[in-house]
Amino acid sequence: MLVFSAICPHPPIIIPTIGKENLEQVENTVLAMKELEKELYASQPDVILIISPHGDIIPEAFSINLNSEYVADFEDFGDWQTRLEFFNSPELIAQIRSITENKLPLILISNQKLDHGTAVPLYYLTKHLKNIPIVPINYSFFDYEKHWQFGELLNKVITKTDLRIAVIASGDLSHCLIKGAPAPYSPKGKEFDKELIALIKEQNYKAALKLDKDLIEGAAECGFRSFLILMGIISEYKHETEILSYEAPFGVGYLVANFKLK
Ligand SMILES: [Zn+2]
């Protein structure tokens, strides 16, 4: 059963040992992640499904990392101390594999190290959920509709299992909101973030599939496909959407949104 679902950003700068004096520039995001952590803990999840844009993406297939144990560290960002460990959920991975068979290509991969799209949200959200089993999922480069369909298939597994499932869609919004941002400035960035947040507020998720493709690509986002998978799941449930924070101090849109089940 589904007990929790949320959208999270993944800038390593929100990790205190990495952000240091810059942490106050992402204060809203940090506070929102702390708030979300309380909500996740209260939902008593057994397993976390986490979708990231930055794992070992296979363009022609969705993929799940089935390594028996995972390590989240931030050595690539100069933090040699933080190290979190997680375990997989073989039962759930087997069920996802079986439900997608003959419907959508799914490949199982193995990598002990978690990417930062997975590690940053887990750093905040599992403060009181040490060693919780996780299922690290990578999106594909299939069209947007197929990502929604993958979400619907995941939801079949979620509704069937007695395990209490949390789903986290990791992803940042536009990367081109200001001059000096990671991607060259484009006014499409602001428009994309505004439209996406509006449709999430209105729960008009199908409108995400109708967004102009030039707008999406022009926004240089990384999270859109993660969010579509989540939308394929959450659109089956009565819920409220809560935008906990949105900010873009470095020209990249960071959104924290909670989809509260009714
Ligand atoms: Zn990203």
JSON list of N, CA and C in Angstrom, two decimals, residues 37-95:
[
{"chain": "A", "resi": 37, "resn": "GLU", "atom": "N", "xyz": [10.75, 14.99, 6.17]},
{"chain": "A", "resi": 37, "resn": "GLU", "atom": "CA", "xyz": [11.30, 13.85, 6.92]},
{"chain": "A", "resi": 37, "resn": "GLU", "atom": "C", "xyz": [10.34, 13.43, 8.04]},
{"chain": "A", "resi": 38, "resn": "LYS", "atom": "N", "xyz": [9.76, 14.43, 8.70]},
{"chain": "A", "resi": 38, "resn": "LYS", "atom": "CA", "xyz": [8.81, 14.11, 9.79]},
{"chain": "A", "resi": 38, "resn": "LYS", "atom": "C", "xyz": [7.60, 13.38, 9.23]},
{"chain": "A", "resi": 39, "resn": "GLU", "atom": "N", "xyz": [7.11, 13.85, 8.08]},
{"chain": "A", "resi": 39, "resn": "GLU", "atom": "CA", "xyz": [5.93, 13.24, 7.45]},
{"chain": "A", "resi": 39, "resn": "GLU", "atom": "C", "xyz": [6.24, 11.80, 7.02]},
{"chain": "A", "resi": 40, "resn": "LEU", "atom": "N", "xyz": [7.41, 11.62, 6.45]},
{"chain": "A", "resi": 40, "resn": "LEU", "atom": "CA", "xyz": [7.78, 10.27, 6.00]},
{"chain": "A", "resi": 40, "resn": "LEU", "atom": "C", "xyz": [7.88, 9.33, 7.21]},
{"chain": "A", "resi": 41, "resn": "TYR", "atom": "N", "xyz": [8.53, 9.78, 8.26]},
{"chain": "A", "resi": 41, "resn": "TYR", "atom": "CA", "xyz": [8.69, 8.95, 9.46]},
{"chain": "A", "resi": 41, "resn": "TYR", "atom": "C", "xyz": [7.33, 8.57, 10.04]},
{"chain": "A", "resi": 42, "resn": "ALA", "atom": "N", "xyz": [6.43, 9.56, 10.08]},
{"chain": "A", "resi": 42, "resn": "ALA", "atom": "CA", "xyz": [5.09, 9.31, 10.63]},
{"chain": "A", "resi": 42, "resn": "ALA", "atom": "C", "xyz": [4.29, 8.31, 9.78]},
{"chain": "A", "resi": 43, "resn": "SER", "atom": "N", "xyz": [4.65, 8.19, 8.52]},
{"chain": "A", "resi": 43, "resn": "SER", "atom": "CA", "xyz": [3.90, 7.28, 7.65]},
{"chain": "A", "resi": 43, "resn": "SER", "atom": "C", "xyz": [4.35, 5.82, 7.83]},
{"chain": "A", "resi": 44, "resn": "GLN", "atom": "N", "xyz": [5.38, 5.60, 8.62]},
{"chain": "A", "resi": 44, "resn": "GLN", "atom": "CA", "xyz": [5.89, 4.26, 8.94]},
{"chain": "A", "resi": 44, "resn": "GLN", "atom": "C", "xyz": [6.13, 3.38, 7.72]},
{"chain": "A", "resi": 45, "resn": "PRO", "atom": "N", "xyz": [6.95, 3.84, 6.82]},
{"chain": "A", "resi": 45, "resn": "PRO", "atom": "CA", "xyz": [7.18, 3.04, 5.59]},
{"chain": "A", "resi": 45, "resn": "PRO", "atom": "C", "xyz": [8.02, 1.79, 5.87]},
{"chain": "A", "resi": 46, "resn": "ASP", "atom": "N", "xyz": [7.76, 0.74, 5.09]},
{"chain": "A", "resi": 46, "resn": "ASP", "atom": "CA", "xyz": [8.61, -0.46, 5.14]},
{"chain": "A", "resi": 46, "resn": "ASP", "atom": "C", "xyz": [9.69, -0.39, 4.07]},
{"chain": "A", "resi": 47, "resn": "VAL", "atom": "N", "xyz": [9.36, 0.25, 2.94]},
{"chain": "A", "resi": 47, "resn": "VAL", "atom": "CA", "xyz": [10.29, 0.32, 1.80]},
{"chain": "A", "resi": 47, "resn": "VAL", "atom": "C", "xyz": [10.15, 1.69, 1.14]},
{"chain": "A", "resi": 48, "resn": "ILE", "atom": "N", "xyz": [11.27, 2.22, 0.66]},
{"chain": "A", "resi": 48, "resn": "ILE", "atom": "CA", "xyz": [11.23, 3.47, -0.11]},
{"chain": "A", "resi": 48, "resn": "ILE", "atom": "C", "xyz": [11.58, 3.18, -1.56]},
{"chain": "A", "resi": 49, "resn": "LEU", "atom": "N", "xyz": [10.68, 3.53, -2.46]},
{"chain": "A", "resi": 49, "resn": "LEU", "atom": "CA", "xyz": [10.97, 3.52, -3.90]},
{"chain": "A", "resi": 49, "resn": "LEU", "atom": "C", "xyz": [11.48, 4.90, -4.25]},
{"chain": "A", "resi": 50, "resn": "ILE", "atom": "N", "xyz": [12.68, 5.00, -4.79]},
{"chain": "A", "resi": 50, "resn": "ILE", "atom": "CA", "xyz": [13.21, 6.32, -5.12]},
{"chain": "A", "resi": 50, "resn": "ILE", "atom": "C", "xyz": [13.66, 6.38, -6.57]},
{"chain": "A", "resi": 51, "resn": "ILE", "atom": "N", "xyz": [13.12, 7.36, -7.29]},
{"chain": "A", "resi": 51, "resn": "ILE", "atom": "CA", "xyz": [13.38, 7.50, -8.73]},
{"chain": "A", "resi": 51, "resn": "ILE", "atom": "C", "xyz": [14.37, 8.64, -8.91]},
{"chain": "A", "resi": 52, "resn": "SER", "atom": "N", "xyz": [15.48, 8.35, -9.60]},
{"chain": "A", "resi": 52, "resn": "SER", "atom": "CA", "xyz": [16.52, 9.37, -9.77]},
{"chain": "A", "resi": 52, "resn": "SER", "atom": "C", "xyz": [16.87, 9.58, -11.24]},
{"chain": "A", "resi": 53, "resn": "PRO", "atom": "N", "xyz": [17.21, 10.82, -11.60]},
{"chain": "A", "resi": 53, "resn": "PRO", "atom": "CA", "xyz": [17.68, 11.08, -12.97]},
{"chain": "A", "resi": 53, "resn": "PRO", "atom": "C", "xyz": [19.16, 10.79, -13.17]},
{"chain": "A", "resi": 54, "resn": "HIS", "atom": "N", "xyz": [19.89, 10.48, -12.10]},
{"chain": "A", "resi": 54, "resn": "HIS", "atom": "CA", "xyz": [21.36, 10.48, -12.21]},
{"chain": "A", "resi": 54, "resn": "HIS", "atom": "C", "xyz": [22.03, 9.14, -11.91]},
{"chain": "A", "resi": 55, "resn": "GLY", "atom": "N", "xyz": [21.25, 8.05, -11.97]},
{"chain": "A", "resi": 55, "resn": "GLY", "atom": "CA", "xyz": [21.86, 6.72, -11.84]},
{"chain": "A", "resi": 55, "resn": "GLY", "atom": "C", "xyz": [22.41, 6.26, -13.17]},
{"chain": "A", "resi": 56, "resn": "ASP", "atom": "N", "xyz": [22.58, 4.96, -13.29]},
{"chain": "A", "resi": 56, "resn": "ASP", "atom": "CA", "xyz": [23.10, 4.39, -14.55]},
{"chain": "A", "resi": 56, "resn": "ASP", "atom": "C", "xyz": [21.95, 4.26, -15.54]},
{"chain": "A", "resi": 57, "resn": "ILE", "atom": "N", "xyz": [21.64, 5.36, -16.21]},
{"chain": "A", "resi": 57, "resn": "ILE", "atom": "CA", "xyz": [20.47, 5.36, -17.10]},
{"chain": "A", "resi": 57, "resn": "ILE", "atom": "C", "xyz": [20.72, 4.52, -18.34]},
{"chain": "A", "resi": 58, "resn": "ILE", "atom": "N", "xyz": [19.73, 3.72, -18.67]},
{"chain": "A", "resi": 58, "resn": "ILE", "atom": "CA", "xyz": [19.75, 2.96, -19.93]},
{"chain": "A", "resi": 58, "resn": "ILE", "atom": "C", "xyz": [18.67, 3.59, -20.81]},
{"chain": "A", "resi": 59, "resn": "PRO", "atom": "N", "xyz": [19.07, 4.19, -21.93]},
{"chain": "A", "resi": 59, "resn": "PRO", "atom": "CA", "xyz": [18.07, 4.94, -22.71]},
{"chain": "A", "resi": 59, "resn": "PRO", "atom": "C", "xyz": [16.86, 4.11, -23.13]},
{"chain": "A", "resi": 60, "resn": "GLU", "atom": "N", "xyz": [17.10, 2.82, -23.46]},
{"chain": "A", "resi": 60, "resn": "GLU", "atom": "CA", "xyz": [16.04, 1.98, -24.02]},
{"chain": "A", "resi": 60, "resn": "GLU", "atom": "C", "xyz": [15.36, 1.11, -22.99]},
{"chain": "A", "resi": 61, "resn": "ALA", "atom": "N", "xyz": [15.47, 1.44, -21.71]},
{"chain": "A", "resi": 61, "resn": "ALA", "atom": "CA", "xyz": [14.80, 0.63, -20.68]},
{"chain": "A", "resi": 61, "resn": "ALA", "atom": "C", "xyz": [14.75, 1.39, -19.36]},
{"chain": "A", "resi": 62, "resn": "PHE", "atom": "N", "xyz": [13.71, 1.13, -18.59]},
{"chain": "A", "resi": 62, "resn": "PHE", "atom": "CA", "xyz": [13.72, 1.55, -17.19]},
{"chain": "A", "resi": 62, "resn": "PHE", "atom": "C", "xyz": [14.68, 0.60, -16.48]},
{"chain": "A", "resi": 63, "resn": "SER", "atom": "N", "xyz": [15.26, 1.05, -15.39]},
{"chain": "A", "resi": 63, "resn": "SER", "atom": "CA", "xyz": [16.19, 0.14, -14.71]},
{"chain": "A", "resi": 63, "resn": "SER", "atom": "C", "xyz": [16.08, 0.28, -13.20]},
{"chain": "A", "resi": 64, "resn": "ILE", "atom": "N", "xyz": [16.39, -0.84, -12.54]},
{"chain": "A", "resi": 64, "resn": "ILE", "atom": "CA", "xyz": [16.38, -0.89, -11.08]},
{"chain": "A", "resi": 64, "resn": "ILE", "atom": "C", "xyz": [17.72, -1.45, -10.62]},
{"chain": "A", "resi": 65, "resn": "ASN", "atom": "N", "xyz": [18.28, -0.79, -9.63]},
{"chain": "A", "resi": 65, "resn": "ASN", "atom": "CA", "xyz": [19.55, -1.25, -9.05]},
{"chain": "A", "resi": 65, "resn": "ASN", "atom": "C", "xyz": [19.24, -2.29, -7.99]},
{"chain": "A", "resi": 66, "resn": "LEU", "atom": "N", "xyz": [19.63, -3.56, -8.25]},
{"chain": "A", "resi": 66, "resn": "LEU", "atom": "CA", "xyz": [19.28, -4.61, -7.28]},
{"chain": "A", "resi": 66, "resn": "LEU", "atom": "C", "xyz": [20.46, -5.07, -6.45]},
{"chain": "A", "resi": 67, "resn": "ASN", "atom": "N", "xyz": [21.50, -4.25, -6.34]},
{"chain": "A", "resi": 67, "resn": "ASN", "atom": "CA", "xyz": [22.61, -4.64, -5.48]},
{"chain": "A", "resi": 67, "resn": "ASN", "atom": "C", "xyz": [22.06, -4.96, -4.08]},
{"chain": "A", "resi": 68, "resn": "SER", "atom": "N", "xyz": [22.66, -5.94, -3.39]},
{"chain": "A", "resi": 68, "resn": "SER", "atom": "CA", "xyz": [22.06, -6.34, -2.10]},
{"chain": "A", "resi": 68, "resn": "SER", "atom": "C", "xyz": [22.23, -5.25, -1.04]},
{"chain": "A", "resi": 69, "resn": "GLU", "atom": "N", "xyz": [23.27, -4.43, -1.17]},
{"chain": "A", "resi": 69, "resn": "GLU", "atom": "CA", "xyz": [23.41, -3.30, -0.25]},
{"chain": "A", "resi": 69, "resn": "GLU", "atom": "C", "xyz": [23.89, -2.09, -1.03]},
{"chain": "A", "resi": 70, "resn": "TYR", "atom": "N", "xyz": [23.58, -0.93, -0.47]},
{"chain": "A", "resi": 70, "resn": "TYR", "atom": "CA", "xyz": [23.91, 0.32, -1.16]},
{"chain": "A", "resi": 70, "resn": "TYR", "atom": "C", "xyz": [24.66, 1.25, -0.20]},
{"chain": "A", "resi": 71, "resn": "VAL", "atom": "N", "xyz": [25.52, 2.07, -0.77]},
{"chain": "A", "resi": 71, "resn": "VAL", "atom": "CA", "xyz": [26.21, 3.08, 0.02]},
{"chain": "A", "resi": 71, "resn": "VAL", "atom": "C", "xyz": [25.92, 4.45, -0.59]},
{"chain": "A", "resi": 72, "resn": "ALA", "atom": "N", "xyz": [25.54, 5.37, 0.28]},
{"chain": "A", "resi": 72, "resn": "ALA", "atom": "CA", "xyz": [25.38, 6.77, -0.14]},
{"chain": "A", "resi": 72, "resn": "ALA", "atom": "C", "xyz": [26.49, 7.57, 0.52]},
{"chain": "A", "resi": 73, "resn": "ASP", "atom": "N", "xyz": [27.38, 8.11, -0.29]},
{"chain": "A", "resi": 73, "resn": "ASP", "atom": "CA", "xyz": [28.39, 9.01, 0.26]},
{"chain": "A", "resi": 73, "resn": "ASP", "atom": "C", "xyz": [28.50, 10.24, -0.65]},
{"chain": "A", "resi": 74, "resn": "PHE", "atom": "N", "xyz": [29.28, 11.21, -0.21]},
{"chain": "A", "resi": 74, "resn": "PHE", "atom": "CA", "xyz": [29.37, 12.45, -0.98]},
{"chain": "A", "resi": 74, "resn": "PHE", "atom": "C", "xyz": [30.83, 12.79, -1.29]},
{"chain": "A", "resi": 75, "resn": "GLU", "atom": "N", "xyz": [31.63, 11.73, -1.50]},
{"chain": "A", "resi": 75, "resn": "GLU", "atom": "CA", "xyz": [33.05, 11.94, -1.77]},
{"chain": "A", "resi": 75, "resn": "GLU", "atom": "C", "xyz": [33.27, 12.76, -3.04]},
{"chain": "A", "resi": 76, "resn": "ASP", "atom": "N", "xyz": [32.38, 12.60, -4.00]},
{"chain": "A", "resi": 76, "resn": "ASP", "atom": "CA", "xyz": [32.51, 13.37, -5.25]},
{"chain": "A", "resi": 76, "resn": "ASP", "atom": "C", "xyz": [32.35, 14.87, -5.01]},
{"chain": "A", "resi": 77, "resn": "PHE", "atom": "N", "xyz": [31.80, 15.22, -3.84]},
{"chain": "A", "resi": 77, "resn": "PHE", "atom": "CA", "xyz": [31.54, 16.64, -3.55]},
{"chain": "A", "resi": 77, "resn": "PHE", "atom": "C", "xyz": [32.41, 17.12, -2.39]},
{"chain": "A", "resi": 78, "resn": "GLY", "atom": "N", "xyz": [33.47, 16.34, -2.07]},
{"chain": "A", "resi": 78, "resn": "GLY", "atom": "CA", "xyz": [34.44, 16.79, -1.07]},
{"chain": "A", "resi": 78, "resn": "GLY", "atom": "C", "xyz": [34.12, 16.41, 0.36]},
{"chain": "A", "resi": 79, "resn": "ASP", "atom": "N", "xyz": [33.04, 15.65, 0.58]},
{"chain": "A", "resi": 79, "resn": "ASP", "atom": "CA", "xyz": [32.72, 15.19, 1.93]},
{"chain": "A", "resi": 79, "resn": "ASP", "atom": "C", "xyz": [33.13, 13.72, 2.03]},
{"chain": "A", "resi": 80, "resn": "TRP", "atom": "N", "xyz": [34.19, 13.46, 2.79]},
{"chain": "A", "resi": 80, "resn": "TRP", "atom": "CA", "xyz": [34.74, 12.09, 2.90]},
{"chain": "A", "resi": 80, "resn": "TRP", "atom": "C", "xyz": [34.23, 11.38, 4.14]},
{"chain": "A", "resi": 81, "resn": "GLN", "atom": "N", "xyz": [33.34, 12.04, 4.87]},
{"chain": "A", "resi": 81, "resn": "GLN", "atom": "CA", "xyz": [32.90, 11.45, 6.13]},
{"chain": "A", "resi": 81, "resn": "GLN", "atom": "C", "xyz": [31.51, 10.84, 6.10]},
{"chain": "A", "resi": 82, "resn": "THR", "atom": "N", "xyz": [30.59, 11.53, 5.47]},
{"chain": "A", "resi": 82, "resn": "THR", "atom": "CA", "xyz": [29.20, 11.06, 5.50]},
{"chain": "A", "resi": 82, "resn": "THR", "atom": "C", "xyz": [29.09, 9.75, 4.72]},
{"chain": "A", "resi": 83, "resn": "ARG", "atom": "N", "xyz": [28.47, 8.77, 5.33]},
{"chain": "A", "resi": 83, "resn": "ARG", "atom": "CA", "xyz": [28.29, 7.48, 4.67]},
{"chain": "A", "resi": 83, "resn": "ARG", "atom": "C", "xyz": [27.03, 6.83, 5.23]},
{"chain": "A", "resi": 84, "resn": "LEU", "atom": "N", "xyz": [26.08, 6.59, 4.36]},
{"chain": "A", "resi": 84, "resn": "LEU", "atom": "CA", "xyz": [24.83, 5.94, 4.77]},
{"chain": "A", "resi": 84, "resn": "LEU", "atom": "C", "xyz": [24.74, 4.60, 4.06]},
{"chain": "A", "resi": 85, "resn": "GLU", "atom": "N", "xyz": [24.12, 3.64, 4.74]},
{"chain": "A", "resi": 85, "resn": "GLU", "atom": "CA", "xyz": [23.96, 2.32, 4.13]},
{"chain": "A", "resi": 85, "resn": "GLU", "atom": "C", "xyz": [22.50, 1.93, 4.06]},
{"chain": "A", "resi": 86, "resn": "PHE", "atom": "N", "xyz": [22.16, 1.28, 2.98]},
{"chain": "A", "resi": 86, "resn": "PHE", "atom": "CA", "xyz": [20.78, 0.82, 2.80]},
{"chain": "A", "resi": 86, "resn": "PHE", "atom": "C", "xyz": [20.81, -0.60, 2.22]},
{"chain": "A", "resi": 87, "resn": "PHE", "atom": "N", "xyz": [19.65, -1.25, 2.27]},
{"chain": "A", "resi": 87, "resn": "PHE", "atom": "CA", "xyz": [19.53, -2.60, 1.72]},
{"chain": "A", "resi": 87, "resn": "PHE", "atom": "C", "xyz": [18.43, -2.61, 0.68]},
{"chain": "A", "resi": 88, "resn": "ASN", "atom": "N", "xyz": [18.43, -3.64, -0.13]},
{"chain": "A", "resi": 88, "resn": "ASN", "atom": "CA", "xyz": [17.40, -3.67, -1.16]},
{"chain": "A", "resi": 88, "resn": "ASN", "atom": "C", "xyz": [16.16, -4.42, -0.70]},
{"chain": "A", "resi": 89, "resn": "SER", "atom": "N", "xyz": [15.17, -4.48, -1.54]},
{"chain": "A", "resi": 89, "resn": "SER", "atom": "CA", "xyz": [13.95, -5.21, -1.25]},
{"chain": "A", "resi": 89, "resn": "SER", "atom": "C", "xyz": [13.73, -6.19, -2.39]},
{"chain": "A", "resi": 90, "resn": "PRO", "atom": "N", "xyz": [14.36, -7.40, -2.30]},
{"chain": "A", "resi": 90, "resn": "PRO", "atom": "CA", "xyz": [14.29, -8.36, -3.41]},
{"chain": "A", "resi": 90, "resn": "PRO", "atom": "C", "xyz": [12.86, -8.72, -3.78]},
{"chain": "A", "resi": 91, "resn": "GLU", "atom": "N", "xyz": [12.02, -8.80, -2.75]},
{"chain": "A", "resi": 91, "resn": "GLU", "atom": "CA", "xyz": [10.62, -9.17, -2.96]},
{"chain": "A", "resi": 91, "resn": "GLU", "atom": "C", "xyz": [9.92, -8.16, -3.88]},
{"chain": "A", "resi": 92, "resn": "LEU", "atom": "N", "xyz": [10.10, -6.90, -3.56]},
{"chain": "A", "resi": 92, "resn": "LEU", "atom": "CA", "xyz": [9.43, -5.86, -4.34]},
{"chain": "A", "resi": 92, "resn": "LEU", "atom": "C", "xyz": [10.01, -5.74, -5.75]},
{"chain": "A", "resi": 93, "resn": "ILE", "atom": "N", "xyz": [11.33, -5.88, -5.85]},
{"chain": "A", "resi": 93, "resn": "ILE", "atom": "CA", "xyz": [11.97, -5.81, -7.16]},
{"chain": "A", "resi": 93, "resn": "ILE", "atom": "C", "xyz": [11.46, -6.95, -8.06]},
{"chain": "A", "resi": 94, "resn": "ALA", "atom": "N", "xyz": [11.30, -8.12, -7.48]},
{"chain": "A", "resi": 94, "resn": "ALA", "atom": "CA", "xyz": [10.79, -9.27, -8.25]},
{"chain": "A", "resi": 94, "resn": "ALA", "atom": "C", "xyz": [9.37, -8.99, -8.74]},
{"chain": "A", "resi": 95, "resn": "GLN", "atom": "N", "xyz": [8.58, -8.39, -7.88]},
{"chain": "A", "resi": 95, "resn": "GLN", "atom": "CA", "xyz": [7.19, -8.08, -8.27]},
{"chain": "A", "resi": 95, "resn": "GLN", "atom": "C", "xyz": [7.14, -7.03, -9.38]}
]
